[in-house]
PDB file of C-alpha atoms in Angstrom:
ATOM      1  CA  CYS A  18     -12.226  19.203  -1.119  1.00  0.00           C
ATOM      2  CA  GLU A  19     -12.080  16.700  -3.946  1.00  0.00           C
ATOM      3  CA  THR A  20     -13.671  13.284  -3.830  1.00  0.00           C
ATOM      4  CA  LYS A  21     -11.646  10.085  -4.052  1.00  0.00           C
ATOM      5  CA  GLU A  22     -12.989   9.619  -7.573  1.00  0.00           C
ATOM      6  CA  GLU A  23     -11.858  13.111  -8.645  1.00  0.00           C
ATOM      7  CA  VAL A  24      -8.386  12.557  -7.210  1.00  0.00           C
ATOM      8  CA  LEU A  25      -8.042   9.192  -8.958  1.00  0.00           C
ATOM      9  CA  ALA A  26      -9.106  10.708 -12.291  1.00  0.00           C
ATOM     10  CA  LYS A  27      -6.624  13.619 -12.076  1.00  0.00           C
ATOM     11  CA  ALA A  28      -3.566  12.176 -10.353  1.00  0.00           C
ATOM     12  CA  ASP A  29      -0.374  11.101 -12.098  1.00  0.00           C
ATOM     13  CA  PHE A  30       0.693   9.188  -8.984  1.00  0.00           C
ATOM     14  CA  VAL A  31      -1.596   7.771  -6.296  1.00  0.00           C
ATOM     15  CA  SER A  32       0.229   6.800  -3.123  1.00  0.00           C
ATOM     16  CA  LEU A  33      -1.741   5.079  -0.372  1.00  0.00           C
ATOM     17  CA  HIS A  34      -1.025   5.982   3.265  1.00  0.00           C
ATOM     18  CA  ILE A  35      -4.157   4.766   5.022  1.00  0.00           C
ATOM     19  CA  PRO A  36      -5.133   1.987   7.438  1.00  0.00           C
ATOM     20  CA  ALA A  37      -6.817  -1.158   6.199  1.00  0.00           C
ATOM     21  CA  ALA A  38     -10.570  -0.933   5.707  1.00  0.00           C
ATOM     22  CA  ALA A  39     -12.545  -2.138   8.715  1.00  0.00           C
ATOM     23  CA  ASP A  40     -14.318  -4.721   6.572  1.00  0.00           C
ATOM     24  CA  GLY A  41     -11.020  -5.936   5.090  1.00  0.00           C
ATOM     25  CA  LYS A  42     -12.088  -5.127   1.543  1.00  0.00           C
ATOM     26  CA  ALA A  43      -9.836  -3.451  -1.008  1.00  0.00           C
ATOM     27  CA  VAL A  44     -10.068   0.334  -1.214  1.00  0.00           C
ATOM     28  CA  ILE A  45      -8.706   0.315  -4.765  1.00  0.00           C
ATOM     29  CA  GLY A  46     -10.420  -2.202  -7.026  1.00  0.00           C
ATOM     30  CA  ALA A  47     -11.418  -2.454 -10.660  1.00  0.00           C
ATOM     31  CA  ALA A  48     -13.840   0.494 -10.474  1.00  0.00           C
ATOM     32  CA  GLU A  49     -11.233   2.817  -8.948  1.00  0.00           C
ATOM     33  CA  LEU A  50      -8.492   1.679 -11.337  1.00  0.00           C
ATOM     34  CA  ALA A  51     -10.818   2.367 -14.277  1.00  0.00           C
ATOM     35  CA  LEU A  52     -11.012   6.011 -13.209  1.00  0.00           C
ATOM     36  CA  MET A  53      -7.248   6.503 -13.320  1.00  0.00           C
ATOM     37  CA  LYS A  54      -5.283   7.883 -16.253  1.00  0.00           C
ATOM     38  CA  GLU A  55      -3.441   5.411 -18.477  1.00  0.00           C
ATOM     39  CA  SER A  56      -0.232   7.258 -17.633  1.00  0.00           C
ATOM     40  CA  ALA A  57      -0.805   7.025 -13.866  1.00  0.00           C
ATOM     41  CA  TYR A  58       1.094   4.978 -11.287  1.00  0.00           C
ATOM     42  CA  LEU A  59      -0.312   3.407  -8.135  1.00  0.00           C
ATOM     43  CA  ILE A  60       1.864   3.068  -5.029  1.00  0.00           C
ATOM     44  CA  ASN A  61       0.832   1.079  -1.965  1.00  0.00           C
ATOM     45  CA  ILE A  62       3.238   1.195   0.946  1.00  0.00           C
ATOM     46  CA  ALA A  63       0.550   1.286   3.610  1.00  0.00           C
ATOM     47  CA  ARG A  64      -1.265  -2.006   4.174  1.00  0.00           C
ATOM     48  CA  GLY A  65      -1.700  -5.227   2.272  1.00  0.00           C
ATOM     49  CA  GLY A  66      -5.190  -5.761   0.938  1.00  0.00           C
ATOM     50  CA  LEU A  67      -5.860  -2.097   0.192  1.00  0.00           C
ATOM     51  CA  VAL A  68      -5.438  -2.867  -3.506  1.00  0.00           C
ATOM     52  CA  ASP A  69      -7.221  -5.691  -5.302  1.00  0.00           C
ATOM     53  CA  GLU A  70      -4.102  -7.332  -6.727  1.00  0.00           C
ATOM     54  CA  ASP A  71      -5.892  -9.184  -9.541  1.00  0.00           C
ATOM     55  CA  ALA A  72      -7.738  -6.023 -10.612  1.00  0.00           C
ATOM     56  CA  LEU A  73      -4.396  -4.189 -10.577  1.00  0.00           C
ATOM     57  CA  CYS A  74      -2.802  -6.815 -12.833  1.00  0.00           C
ATOM     58  CA  ASP A  75      -5.835  -6.705 -15.141  1.00  0.00           C
ATOM     59  CA  ALA A  76      -5.582  -2.895 -15.404  1.00  0.00           C
ATOM     60  CA  LEU A  77      -1.857  -3.077 -16.119  1.00  0.00           C
ATOM     61  CA  ASP A  78      -2.344  -5.829 -18.719  1.00  0.00           C
ATOM     62  CA  ALA A  79      -5.039  -3.752 -20.436  1.00  0.00           C
ATOM     63  CA  GLY A  80      -2.798  -0.660 -20.541  1.00  0.00           C
ATOM     64  CA  LYS A  81      -5.208   1.165 -18.225  1.00  0.00           C
ATOM     65  CA  LEU A  82      -2.384   2.029 -15.844  1.00  0.00           C
ATOM     66  CA  ALA A  83       1.297   2.733 -16.499  1.00  0.00           C
ATOM     67  CA  GLY A  84       2.699   0.938 -13.473  1.00  0.00           C
ATOM     68  CA  ALA A  85       2.590   0.196  -9.774  1.00  0.00           C
ATOM     69  CA  ALA A  86       4.908  -0.077  -6.789  1.00  0.00           C
ATOM     70  CA  LEU A  87       4.076  -2.292  -3.824  1.00  0.00           C
ATOM     71  CA  ASP A  88       5.808  -3.215  -0.606  1.00  0.00           C
ATOM     72  CA  VAL A  89       2.758  -4.748   1.070  1.00  0.00           C
ATOM     73  CA  PHE A  90       0.562  -7.553  -0.202  1.00  0.00           C
ATOM     74  CA  ALA A  91      -2.849  -9.105   0.436  1.00  0.00           C
ATOM     75  CA  LYS A  92      -1.101 -12.254   1.613  1.00  0.00           C
ATOM     76  CA  GLU A  93       2.400 -12.121   3.064  1.00  0.00           C
ATOM     77  CA  PRO A  94       4.765 -13.449   2.131  1.00  0.00           C
ATOM     78  CA  LEU A  95       3.669 -12.594  -1.381  1.00  0.00           C
ATOM     79  CA  ALA A  96       1.869 -15.546  -2.929  1.00  0.00           C
ATOM     80  CA  ASN A  97       0.171 -13.964  -5.954  1.00  0.00           C
ATOM     81  CA  GLU A  98       2.233 -15.135  -8.948  1.00  0.00           C
ATOM     82  CA  ARG A  99       0.700 -12.507 -11.244  1.00  0.00           C
ATOM     83  CA  VAL A 100       1.894  -9.714  -8.963  1.00  0.00           C
ATOM     84  CA  MET A 101       5.251 -11.369  -8.356  1.00  0.00           C
ATOM     85  CA  LYS A 102       6.051 -11.710 -12.068  1.00  0.00           C
ATOM     86  CA  HIS A 103       4.363  -8.610 -13.503  1.00  0.00           C
ATOM     87  CA  SER A 104       6.803  -6.468 -15.469  1.00  0.00           C
ATOM     88  CA  LYS A 105       4.950  -3.239 -14.613  1.00  0.00           C
ATOM     89  CA  ILE A 106       4.985  -3.738 -10.836  1.00  0.00           C
ATOM     90  CA  SER A 107       7.997  -2.790  -8.735  1.00  0.00           C
ATOM     91  CA  LEU A 108       8.194  -4.882  -5.555  1.00  0.00           C
ATOM     92  CA  THR A 109      10.198  -3.969  -2.473  1.00  0.00           C
ATOM     93  CA  PRO A 110      10.244  -5.274   1.118  1.00  0.00           C
ATOM     94  CA  HIS A 111       8.197  -3.400   3.721  1.00  0.00           C
ATOM     95  CA  ILE A 112      11.029  -2.431   6.072  1.00  0.00           C
ATOM     96  CA  GLY A 113      10.260   1.175   7.010  1.00  0.00           C
ATOM     97  CA  GLY A 114      10.174   0.237  10.685  1.00  0.00           C
ATOM     98  CA  SER A 115      13.596  -1.360  10.497  1.00  0.00           C
ATOM     99  CA  THR A 116      15.643   1.828  10.558  1.00  0.00           C
ATOM    100  CA  LYS A 117      17.844   2.641  13.539  1.00  0.00           C
ATOM    101  CA  GLU A 118      15.681   5.668  14.375  1.00  0.00           C
ATOM    102  CA  ALA A 119      12.399   3.743  14.173  1.00  0.00           C
ATOM    103  CA  GLN A 120      13.705   0.945  16.394  1.00  0.00           C
ATOM    104  CA  GLY A 121      14.882   3.517  18.942  1.00  0.00           C
ATOM    105  CA  ARG A 122      11.438   5.151  19.041  1.00  0.00           C
ATOM    106  CA  ILE A 123       9.747   1.763  19.405  1.00  0.00           C
ATOM    107  CA  GLY A 124      12.047   0.921  22.313  1.00  0.00           C
ATOM    108  CA  MET A 125      11.177   4.173  24.085  1.00  0.00           C
ATOM    109  CA  GLU A 126       7.455   3.573  23.529  1.00  0.00           C
ATOM    110  CA  ILE A 127       7.773   0.128  25.108  1.00  0.00           C
ATOM    111  CA  VAL A 128       9.552   1.636  28.110  1.00  0.00           C
ATOM    112  CA  ASP A 129       6.732   4.198  28.510  1.00  0.00           C
ATOM    113  CA  ILE A 130       4.084   1.450  28.328  1.00  0.00           C
ATOM    114  CA  ILE A 131       5.874  -0.617  30.964  1.00  0.00           C
ATOM    115  CA  LYS A 132       6.191   2.457  33.224  1.00  0.00           C
ATOM    116  CA  ASP A 133       2.432   3.056  32.898  1.00  0.00           C
ATOM    117  CA  ILE A 134       1.598  -0.537  33.817  1.00  0.00           C
ATOM    118  CA  LEU A 135       4.072  -1.230  36.616  1.00  0.00           C
ATOM    119  CA  PRO A 136       4.116   0.889  39.757  1.00  0.00           C
ATOM    120  CA  LEU A 137       7.604   2.114  40.523  1.00  0.00           C
TER     121      LEU A 137
END
């Protein structure tokens, strides 16, 4: 099993799929970005705040990282002008739960919760 540091140093693409840290602090900050290859890309489609947005912009500006893709942000709606205007960051809306299939599953989960609460 490789450590987070080993993965960051070797990976061409790092894609985050984790919950927010309990303390609310970024999981990927300046120290972690410094470990990554200059040709690497960082993708965060999990939770806002996992990536220190200013450290990400600094790394991109310094050529320490090739690019990033984000669909979640530390503050939503996105308020960080550096992130919003950075030419090496691809921004998309976080709408994974808006598919027909996802909405159907959510509806069924709600029905199951109501059944558990209310005696029939």
